[in-house]
Coordinates of C-alpha atoms in Angstrom, one line a residue:
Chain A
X1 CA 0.0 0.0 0.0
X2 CA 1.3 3.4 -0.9
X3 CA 2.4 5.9 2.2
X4 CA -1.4 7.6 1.5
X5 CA -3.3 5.6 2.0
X6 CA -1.3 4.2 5.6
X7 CA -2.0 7.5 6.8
X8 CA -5.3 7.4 6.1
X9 CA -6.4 4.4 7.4
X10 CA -3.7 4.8 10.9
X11 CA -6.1 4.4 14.3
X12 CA -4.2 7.6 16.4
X13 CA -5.8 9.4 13.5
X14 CA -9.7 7.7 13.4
X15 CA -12.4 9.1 12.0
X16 CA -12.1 12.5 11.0
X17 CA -8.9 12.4 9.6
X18 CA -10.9 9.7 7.1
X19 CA -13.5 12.1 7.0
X20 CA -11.2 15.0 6.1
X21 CA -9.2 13.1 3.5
X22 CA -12.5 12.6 1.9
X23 CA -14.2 15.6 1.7
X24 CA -10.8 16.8 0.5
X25 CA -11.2 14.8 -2.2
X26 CA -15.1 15.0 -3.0
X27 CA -14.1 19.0 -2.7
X28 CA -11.4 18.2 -5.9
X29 CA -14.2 16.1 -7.6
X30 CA -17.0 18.3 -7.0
X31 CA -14.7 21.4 -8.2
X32 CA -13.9 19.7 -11.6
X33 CA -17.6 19.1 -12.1
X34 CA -18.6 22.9 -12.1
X35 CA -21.3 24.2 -15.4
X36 CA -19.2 27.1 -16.4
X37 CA -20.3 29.7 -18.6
X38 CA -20.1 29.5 -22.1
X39 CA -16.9 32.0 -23.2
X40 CA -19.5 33.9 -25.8
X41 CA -17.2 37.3 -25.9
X42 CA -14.9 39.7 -23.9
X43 CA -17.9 39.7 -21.2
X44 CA -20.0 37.3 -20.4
X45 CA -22.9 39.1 -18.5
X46 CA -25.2 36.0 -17.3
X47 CA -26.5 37.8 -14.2
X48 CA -27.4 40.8 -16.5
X49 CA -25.7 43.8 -15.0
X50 CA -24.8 46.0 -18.2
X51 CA -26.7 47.4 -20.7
X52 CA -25.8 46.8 -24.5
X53 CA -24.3 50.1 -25.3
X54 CA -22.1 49.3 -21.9
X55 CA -21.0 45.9 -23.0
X56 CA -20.3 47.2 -26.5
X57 CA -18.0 50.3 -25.2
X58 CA -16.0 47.4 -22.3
X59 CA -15.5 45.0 -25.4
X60 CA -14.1 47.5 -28.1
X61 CA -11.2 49.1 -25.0
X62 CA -10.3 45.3 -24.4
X63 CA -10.1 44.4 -28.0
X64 CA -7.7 47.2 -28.2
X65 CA -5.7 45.9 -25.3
X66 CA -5.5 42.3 -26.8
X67 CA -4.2 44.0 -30.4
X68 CA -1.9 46.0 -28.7
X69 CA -0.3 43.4 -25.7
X70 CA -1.8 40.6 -26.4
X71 CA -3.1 40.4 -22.9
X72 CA -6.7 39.2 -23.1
X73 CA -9.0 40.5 -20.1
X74 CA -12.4 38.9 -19.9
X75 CA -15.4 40.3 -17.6
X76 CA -17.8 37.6 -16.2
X77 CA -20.9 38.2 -14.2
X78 CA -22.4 35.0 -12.7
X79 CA -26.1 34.5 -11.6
X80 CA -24.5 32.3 -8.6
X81 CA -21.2 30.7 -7.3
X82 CA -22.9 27.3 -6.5
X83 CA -21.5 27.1 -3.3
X84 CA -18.1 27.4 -4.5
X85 CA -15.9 29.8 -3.3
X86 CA -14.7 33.1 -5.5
X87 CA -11.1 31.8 -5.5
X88 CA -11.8 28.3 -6.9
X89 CA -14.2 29.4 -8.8
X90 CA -11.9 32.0 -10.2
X91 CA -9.3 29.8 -11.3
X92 CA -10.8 27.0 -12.2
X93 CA -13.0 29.3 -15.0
X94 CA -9.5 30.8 -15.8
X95 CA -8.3 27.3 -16.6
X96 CA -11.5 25.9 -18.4
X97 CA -11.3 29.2 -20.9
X98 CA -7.8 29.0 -21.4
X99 CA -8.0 33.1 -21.3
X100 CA -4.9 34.8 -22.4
X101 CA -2.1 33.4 -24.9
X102 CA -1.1 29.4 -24.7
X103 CA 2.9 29.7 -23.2
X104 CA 2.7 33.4 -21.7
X105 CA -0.5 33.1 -19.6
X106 CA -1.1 36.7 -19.7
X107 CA -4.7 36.6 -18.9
X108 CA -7.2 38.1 -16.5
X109 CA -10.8 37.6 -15.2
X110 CA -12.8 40.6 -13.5
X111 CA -15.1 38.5 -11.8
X112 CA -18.4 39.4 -10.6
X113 CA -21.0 37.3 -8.5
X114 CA -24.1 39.7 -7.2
X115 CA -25.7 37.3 -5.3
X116 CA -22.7 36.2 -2.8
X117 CA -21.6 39.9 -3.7
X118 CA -18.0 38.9 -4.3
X119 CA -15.6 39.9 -6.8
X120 CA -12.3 38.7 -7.7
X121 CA -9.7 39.9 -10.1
X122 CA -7.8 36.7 -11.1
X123 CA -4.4 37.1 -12.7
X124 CA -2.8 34.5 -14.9
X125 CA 0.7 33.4 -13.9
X126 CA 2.6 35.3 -16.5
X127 CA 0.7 38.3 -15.5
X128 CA 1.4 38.3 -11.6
X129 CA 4.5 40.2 -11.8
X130 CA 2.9 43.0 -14.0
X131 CA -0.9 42.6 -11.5
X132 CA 1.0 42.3 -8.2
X133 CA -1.6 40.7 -5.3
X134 CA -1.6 44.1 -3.5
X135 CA -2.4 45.6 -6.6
X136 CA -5.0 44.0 -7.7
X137 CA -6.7 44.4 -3.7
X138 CA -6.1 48.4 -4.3
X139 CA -8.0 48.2 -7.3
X140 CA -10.9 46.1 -5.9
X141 CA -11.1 48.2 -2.8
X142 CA -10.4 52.0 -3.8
X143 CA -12.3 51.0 -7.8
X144 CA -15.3 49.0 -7.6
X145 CA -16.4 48.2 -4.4
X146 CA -17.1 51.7 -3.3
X147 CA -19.1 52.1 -6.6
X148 CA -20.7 48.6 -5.8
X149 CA -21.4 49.8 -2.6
X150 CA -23.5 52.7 -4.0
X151 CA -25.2 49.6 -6.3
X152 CA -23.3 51.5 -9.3
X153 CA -22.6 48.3 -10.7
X154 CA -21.6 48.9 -14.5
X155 CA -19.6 52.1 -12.8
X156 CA -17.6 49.5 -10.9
X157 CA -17.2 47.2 -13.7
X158 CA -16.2 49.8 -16.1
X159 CA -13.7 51.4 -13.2
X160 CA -12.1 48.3 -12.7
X161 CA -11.4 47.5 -16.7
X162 CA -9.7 51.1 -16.6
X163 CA -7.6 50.4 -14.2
X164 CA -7.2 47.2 -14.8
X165 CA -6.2 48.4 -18.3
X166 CA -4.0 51.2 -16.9
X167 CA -1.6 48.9 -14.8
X168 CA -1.3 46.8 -17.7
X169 CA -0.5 49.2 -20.5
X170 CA 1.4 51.7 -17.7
X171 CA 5.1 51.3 -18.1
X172 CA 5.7 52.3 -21.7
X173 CA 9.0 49.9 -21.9
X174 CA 7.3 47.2 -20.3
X175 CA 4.6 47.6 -22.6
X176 CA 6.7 48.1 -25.6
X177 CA 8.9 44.7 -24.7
X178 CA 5.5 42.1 -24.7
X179 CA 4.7 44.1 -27.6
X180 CA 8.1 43.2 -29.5
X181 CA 7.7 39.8 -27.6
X182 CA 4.5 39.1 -29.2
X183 CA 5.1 35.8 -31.7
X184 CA 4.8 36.6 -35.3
X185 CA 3.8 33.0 -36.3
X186 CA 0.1 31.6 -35.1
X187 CA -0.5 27.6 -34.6
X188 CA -2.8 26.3 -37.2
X189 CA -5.5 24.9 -36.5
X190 CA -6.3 21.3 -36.4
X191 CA -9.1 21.2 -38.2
X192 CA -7.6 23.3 -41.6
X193 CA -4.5 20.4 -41.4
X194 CA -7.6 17.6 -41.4
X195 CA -9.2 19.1 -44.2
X196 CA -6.1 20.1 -46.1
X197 CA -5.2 16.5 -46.2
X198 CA -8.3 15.0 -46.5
X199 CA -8.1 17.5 -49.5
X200 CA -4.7 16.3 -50.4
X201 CA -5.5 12.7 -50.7
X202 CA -8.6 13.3 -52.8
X203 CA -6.6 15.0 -55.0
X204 CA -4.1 12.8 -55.2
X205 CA -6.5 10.3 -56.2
X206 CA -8.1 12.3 -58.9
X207 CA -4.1 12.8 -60.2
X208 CA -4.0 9.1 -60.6
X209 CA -7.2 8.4 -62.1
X210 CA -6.0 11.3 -65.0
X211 CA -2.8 9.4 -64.8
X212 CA -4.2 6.4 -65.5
X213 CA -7.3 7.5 -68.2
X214 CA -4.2 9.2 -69.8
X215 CA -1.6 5.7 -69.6
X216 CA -5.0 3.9 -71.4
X217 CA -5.1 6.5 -74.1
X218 CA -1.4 6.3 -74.7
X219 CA -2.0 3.0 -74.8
X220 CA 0.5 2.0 -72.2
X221 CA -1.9 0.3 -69.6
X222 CA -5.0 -2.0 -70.5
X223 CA -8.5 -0.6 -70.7
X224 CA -9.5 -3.3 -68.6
X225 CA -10.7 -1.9 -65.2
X226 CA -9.4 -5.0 -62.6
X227 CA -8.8 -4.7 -59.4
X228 CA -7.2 -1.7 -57.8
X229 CA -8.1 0.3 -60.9
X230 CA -11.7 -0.7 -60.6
X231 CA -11.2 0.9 -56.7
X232 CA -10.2 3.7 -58.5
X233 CA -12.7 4.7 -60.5
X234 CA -15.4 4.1 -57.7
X235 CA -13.6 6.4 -55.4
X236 CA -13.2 9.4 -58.3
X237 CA -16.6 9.0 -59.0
X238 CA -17.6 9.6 -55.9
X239 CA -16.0 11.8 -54.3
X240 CA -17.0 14.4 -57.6
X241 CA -20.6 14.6 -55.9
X242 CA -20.0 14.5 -52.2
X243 CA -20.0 17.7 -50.2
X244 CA -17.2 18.1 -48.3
X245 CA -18.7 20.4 -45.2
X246 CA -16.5 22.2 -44.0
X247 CA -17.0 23.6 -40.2
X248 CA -16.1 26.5 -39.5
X249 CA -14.9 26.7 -35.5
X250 CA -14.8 30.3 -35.1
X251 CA -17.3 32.9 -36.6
X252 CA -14.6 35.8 -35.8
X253 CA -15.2 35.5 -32.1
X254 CA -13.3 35.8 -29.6
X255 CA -12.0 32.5 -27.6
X256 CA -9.5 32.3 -25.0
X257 CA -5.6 31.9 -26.1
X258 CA -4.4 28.7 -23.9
X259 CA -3.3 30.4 -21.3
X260 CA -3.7 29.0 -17.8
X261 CA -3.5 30.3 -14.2
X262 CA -2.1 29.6 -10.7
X263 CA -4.3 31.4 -8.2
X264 CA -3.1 35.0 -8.2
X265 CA -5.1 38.0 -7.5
X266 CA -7.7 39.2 -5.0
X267 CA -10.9 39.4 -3.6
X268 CA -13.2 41.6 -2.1
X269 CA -16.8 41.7 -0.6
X270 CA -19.6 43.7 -0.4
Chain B
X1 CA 9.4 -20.1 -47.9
X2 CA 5.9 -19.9 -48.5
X3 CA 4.5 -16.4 -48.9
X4 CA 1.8 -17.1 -46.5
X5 CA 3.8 -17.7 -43.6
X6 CA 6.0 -14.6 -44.9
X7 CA 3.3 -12.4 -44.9
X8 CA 2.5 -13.9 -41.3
X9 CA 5.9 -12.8 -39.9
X10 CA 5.7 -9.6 -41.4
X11 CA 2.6 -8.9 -40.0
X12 CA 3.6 -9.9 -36.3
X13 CA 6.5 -7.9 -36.6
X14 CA 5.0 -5.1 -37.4
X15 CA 2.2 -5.2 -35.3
X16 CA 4.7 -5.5 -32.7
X17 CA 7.0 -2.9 -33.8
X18 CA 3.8 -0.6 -33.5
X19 CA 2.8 -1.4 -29.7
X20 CA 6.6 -0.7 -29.2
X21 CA 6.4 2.5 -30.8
X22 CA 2.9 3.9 -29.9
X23 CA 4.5 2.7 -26.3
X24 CA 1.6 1.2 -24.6
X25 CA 2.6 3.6 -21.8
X26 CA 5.9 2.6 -21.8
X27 CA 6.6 6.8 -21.7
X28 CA 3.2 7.5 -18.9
X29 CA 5.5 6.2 -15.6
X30 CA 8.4 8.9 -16.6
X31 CA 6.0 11.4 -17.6
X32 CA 4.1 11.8 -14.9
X33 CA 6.8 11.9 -12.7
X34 CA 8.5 14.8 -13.9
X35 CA 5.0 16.2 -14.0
X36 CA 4.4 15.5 -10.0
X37 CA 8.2 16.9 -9.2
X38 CA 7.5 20.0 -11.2
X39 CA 3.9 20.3 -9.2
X40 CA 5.9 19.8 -6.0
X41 CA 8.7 22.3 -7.1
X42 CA 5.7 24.8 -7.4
X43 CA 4.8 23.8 -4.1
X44 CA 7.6 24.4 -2.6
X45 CA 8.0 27.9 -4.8
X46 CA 4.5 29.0 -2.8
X47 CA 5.4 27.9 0.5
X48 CA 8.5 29.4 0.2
X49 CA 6.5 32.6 -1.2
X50 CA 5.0 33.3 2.2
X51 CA 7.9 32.4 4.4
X52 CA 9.5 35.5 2.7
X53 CA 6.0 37.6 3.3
X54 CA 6.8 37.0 7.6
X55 CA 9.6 38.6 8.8
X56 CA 7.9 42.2 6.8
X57 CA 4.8 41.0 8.4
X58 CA 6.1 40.7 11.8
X59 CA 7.8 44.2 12.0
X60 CA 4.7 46.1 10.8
X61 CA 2.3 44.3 13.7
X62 CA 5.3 45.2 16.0
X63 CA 5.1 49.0 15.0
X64 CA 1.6 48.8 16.5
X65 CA 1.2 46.3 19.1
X66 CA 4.3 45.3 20.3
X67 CA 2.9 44.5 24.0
X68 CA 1.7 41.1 21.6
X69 CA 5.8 39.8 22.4
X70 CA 3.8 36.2 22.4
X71 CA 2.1 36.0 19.5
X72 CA 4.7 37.4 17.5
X73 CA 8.0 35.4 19.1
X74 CA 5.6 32.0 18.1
X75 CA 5.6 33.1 14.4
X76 CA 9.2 33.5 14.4
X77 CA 9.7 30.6 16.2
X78 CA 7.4 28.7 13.7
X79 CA 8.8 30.1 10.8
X80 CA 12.4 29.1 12.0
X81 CA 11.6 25.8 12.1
X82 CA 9.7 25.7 9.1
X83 CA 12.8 26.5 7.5
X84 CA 14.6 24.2 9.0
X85 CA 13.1 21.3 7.6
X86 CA 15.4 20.2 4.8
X87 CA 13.2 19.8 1.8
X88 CA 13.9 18.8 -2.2
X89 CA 12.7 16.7 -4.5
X90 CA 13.5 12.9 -2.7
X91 CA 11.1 14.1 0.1
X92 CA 7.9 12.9 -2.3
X93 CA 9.0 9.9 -1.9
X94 CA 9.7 9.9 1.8
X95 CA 6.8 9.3 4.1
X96 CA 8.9 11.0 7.3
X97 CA 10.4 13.7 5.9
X98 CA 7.1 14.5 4.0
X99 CA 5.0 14.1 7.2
X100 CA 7.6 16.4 9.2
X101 CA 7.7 19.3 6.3
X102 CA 3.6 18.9 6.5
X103 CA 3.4 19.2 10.0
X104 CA 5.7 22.4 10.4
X105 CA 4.1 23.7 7.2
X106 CA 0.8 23.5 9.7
X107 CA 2.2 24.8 12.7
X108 CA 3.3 28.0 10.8
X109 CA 0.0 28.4 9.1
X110 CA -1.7 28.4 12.6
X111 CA 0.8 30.7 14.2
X112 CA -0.1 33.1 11.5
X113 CA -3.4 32.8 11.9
X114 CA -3.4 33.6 15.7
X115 CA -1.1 37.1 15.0
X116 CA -3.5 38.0 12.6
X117 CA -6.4 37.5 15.0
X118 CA -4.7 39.2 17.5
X119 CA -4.1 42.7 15.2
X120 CA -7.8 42.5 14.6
X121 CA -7.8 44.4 18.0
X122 CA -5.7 47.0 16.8
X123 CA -7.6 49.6 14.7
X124 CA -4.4 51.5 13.6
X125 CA -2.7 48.2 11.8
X126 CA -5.8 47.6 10.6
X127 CA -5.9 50.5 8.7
X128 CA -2.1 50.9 8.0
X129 CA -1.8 50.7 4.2
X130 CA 1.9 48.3 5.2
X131 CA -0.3 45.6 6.2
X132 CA -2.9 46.2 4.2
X133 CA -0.8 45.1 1.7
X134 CA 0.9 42.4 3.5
X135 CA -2.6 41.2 4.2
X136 CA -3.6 41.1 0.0
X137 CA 0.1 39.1 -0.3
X138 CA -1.0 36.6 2.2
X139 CA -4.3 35.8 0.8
X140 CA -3.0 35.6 -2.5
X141 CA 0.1 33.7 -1.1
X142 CA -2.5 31.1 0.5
X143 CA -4.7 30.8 -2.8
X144 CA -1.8 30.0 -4.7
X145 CA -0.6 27.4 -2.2
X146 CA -3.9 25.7 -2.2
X147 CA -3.8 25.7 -6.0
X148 CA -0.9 24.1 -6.3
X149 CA -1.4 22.0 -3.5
X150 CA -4.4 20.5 -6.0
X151 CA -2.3 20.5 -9.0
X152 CA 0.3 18.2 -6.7
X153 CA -2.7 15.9 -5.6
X154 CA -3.6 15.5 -8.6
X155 CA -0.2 15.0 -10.3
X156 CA 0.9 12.2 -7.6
X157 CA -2.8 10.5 -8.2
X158 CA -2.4 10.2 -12.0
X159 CA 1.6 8.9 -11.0
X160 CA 0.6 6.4 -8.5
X161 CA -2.3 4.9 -10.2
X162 CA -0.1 4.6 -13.2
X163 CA 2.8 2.5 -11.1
X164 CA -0.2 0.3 -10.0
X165 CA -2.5 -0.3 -12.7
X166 CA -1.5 -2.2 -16.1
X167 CA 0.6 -1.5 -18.2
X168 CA 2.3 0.9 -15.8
X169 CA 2.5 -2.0 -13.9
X170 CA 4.5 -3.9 -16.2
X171 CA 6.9 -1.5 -17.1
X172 CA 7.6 -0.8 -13.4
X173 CA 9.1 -4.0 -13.2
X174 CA 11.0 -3.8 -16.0
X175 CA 12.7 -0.6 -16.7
X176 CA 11.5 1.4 -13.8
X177 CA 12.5 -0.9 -10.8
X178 CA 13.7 2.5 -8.6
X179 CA 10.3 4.7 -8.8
X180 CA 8.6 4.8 -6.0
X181 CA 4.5 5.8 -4.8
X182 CA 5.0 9.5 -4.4
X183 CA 3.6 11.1 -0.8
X184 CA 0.6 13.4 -0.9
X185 CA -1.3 15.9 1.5
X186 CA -3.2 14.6 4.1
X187 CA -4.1 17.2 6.3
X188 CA -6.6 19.0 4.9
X189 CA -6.5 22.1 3.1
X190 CA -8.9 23.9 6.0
X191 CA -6.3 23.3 8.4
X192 CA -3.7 24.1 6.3
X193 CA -5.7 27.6 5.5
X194 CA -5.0 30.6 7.9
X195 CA -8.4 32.0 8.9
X196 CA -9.5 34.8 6.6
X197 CA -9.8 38.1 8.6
X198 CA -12.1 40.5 7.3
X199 CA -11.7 44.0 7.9
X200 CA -14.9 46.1 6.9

């Protein structure tokens, strides 16, 4: 038996010890079994706290900050927390969105949940040098919870983005090295490589068929359709009248980057 | 030779050259292990993270209430020993130096908790922008450590199960004689958590 579970089951330790290990435990498995949000956009407003013309003006500064640093900031309201605390909730949503670019982690979540009246700024790692903890508190405290306070809630939202925005984009050399960091070259998706060679091999079987109707016109190989050539010729004729659908993943939407986060950045109650 | 029986080899051969090289797991045991050491090196990286956070902590509750000698000498004390626990990579794989580095990790945790209780009393520190910040550090500091606390869990889970179950099994036996189950956490992360004080 591994060390583990010996600890587990030693008497000095009983019951609760048990009973600790397993709602440790159930807490891991009922955490990875959290309905998250769908990522539909920059914000995601499910507990309906901005107007249109408020979520439209939030989305456009953020897509600016994206082009320019390719940090990606995403604002989610929820309806409720489940039970969950802010902080695992935080993360966890962080890691199921993948916000902010696969290898730098440069992403951030303004969290809001109106009915435990919590919010949380959660910082990506590669952000937490840039977003300090402490930082991120003085924004909560001295930005958006006054003006939550007041039930100003898209006042708070939209403070926070500023600043959030501000520390981000502050030091112009900072600022100007992600910039130049930024990679030139973009992963290609999987499913243009599918379709390219699915592509590929039907063409390639189209080249031999034209090889072949050629080689029988030359008179090099036999009219006779046998075999593999009879294989052929089924395939071509096929594949002439079938519709290759192609799905498109993305409608020019915005999805998260890959990025992934540790934890970093605070909360604050109202 | 008859062709049949050609064909027959060839076949084999490759079907076993293919197990070989898809690896039937033959890659998971090494894998994951690398994966848990780099989860416990984060580990490590956040507890380490707020060990750093105490001695600032300390002199800033001391500028306000240093009648508290107690309370604070106990968080030194704690965090001394703490560090004295000599910790690396081999201690995943050491049920007494894991359970000593556990333990201490838990005293300090509870030593912090009771300083930060006490300089609820004080309304000066609790409005001193110092430990205002020390206090967002902390938190932060403690989220992080209970995130990767998880990711180490979860790491050592996927590690173990793989020594244990087939084909990990197998190739434990033969290549990997030396790996070992790797420890995990067994006090809970509530105890492990310094209370949250909330200062409205």
């Amino acid at each position: 038996m591994t060390g583990a579970i010996q600890s587990l089951i030693r008497p000095a330790r009983g019951g609760p010890a048990i009973l600790l290990a397993l709602l440790l435990t159930a807490g891991v498995a009922l955490a990875q079994s959290i309905v998250f949000p769908k990522l539909t956009g920059r914000i995601v407003d499910e507990a309906g706290l901005l107007n249109a013309s408020q979520r439209n003006e939030i989305t456009s500064r953020l897509a600016a900050l994206e082009a320019k640093t390719t940090d990606q900031v995403v604002v989610v309201t929820l309806r409720s927390l489940s039970g969950h605390s802010i902080e695992d909730y935080g993360v966890q949503l962080g890691r199921h969105w993948q916000v902010g670019q696969k290898g730098k982690n440069n992403g951030i979540i303004l969290l809001v949940a109106p009915n435990e009246r919590k919010v949380r700024i959660e910082v990506g790692y590669g952000l937490e040098g840039t977003l300090p903890d402490a930082v991120a508190s003085l924004i909560i405290q001295n930005s958006i919870l006054p003006r939550f306070k007041a039930n100003d809630m898209p006042g708070g939202i939209r403070r926070g983005v500023e600043d959030i925005i501000q520390v981000l984009t502050g030091d112009a050399e900072e600022w100007k090295r992600r910039a130049l960091a930024r990679s030139p070259s973009r992963e290609p998706s999987w499913g243009l490589v599918i379709m390219l060679t699915l592509f590929g091999g039907i063409f390639a079987l189209i080249f031999l068929q034209m090889m072949r109707d050629l080689g029988v016109a030359m008179g090099i190989i036999p009219k006779k359709r046998k075999g593999i050539w009879r294989t052929l010729d089924y395939v071509t004729s096929s594949s002439g009248s079938s519709g290759y659908s192609s799905g498109s993943s993305s409608s020019g939407g915005f999805s998260g980057g890959g990025g992934s986060f540790g934890g970093g950045g605070s909360s604050g109650s109202w | 030779m008859p062709i049949a029986s050609v064909c027959l080899r060839a076949l084999i051969v490759t079907l076993a050259l293919g197990l070989l090289v898809a690896g039937c797991g033959i890659n998971a045991i090494p894998t994951q292990e690398e994966k848990a050491k780099a989860g416990w090196s984060e580990v490590l990286n956040q507890y380490q993270r707020r060990s750093d956070l105490i001695p600032n902590l300390v002199e800033t509750v001391k500028g306000f209430a240093q009648q508290e000698r107690d309370v604070l000498t106990a968080v030194v004390e704690a965090r001394a020993k703490a560090t004295q626990v000599r910790v690396d990579v081999s201690t995943i794989t050491d049920p007494e130096a894991f359970k000593r580095f556990q333990e201490a990790q838990s005293a300090l945790s509870g030593a912090i908790g009771r300083l930060l209780a006490v300089a609820e009393a004080y309304p000066q520190l609790r409005s001193n922008q110092n430990f205002l910040t020390l206090q967002a550090q902390l938190e932060g500091t403690e989220n992080r450590i209970a995130v990767a606390r998880r990711d180490y869990i979860e790491a050592v889970r996927l590690y173990n199960t793989e020594l244990r179950t087939v084909p990990g099994v197998i190739w434990a036996m033969l290549l990997y004689r030396n790996n070992k189950a790797m420890e995990t956490f067994t006090i809970s992360e509530e105890q492990m958590r310094t209370p949250r004080v909330r200062f409205n």
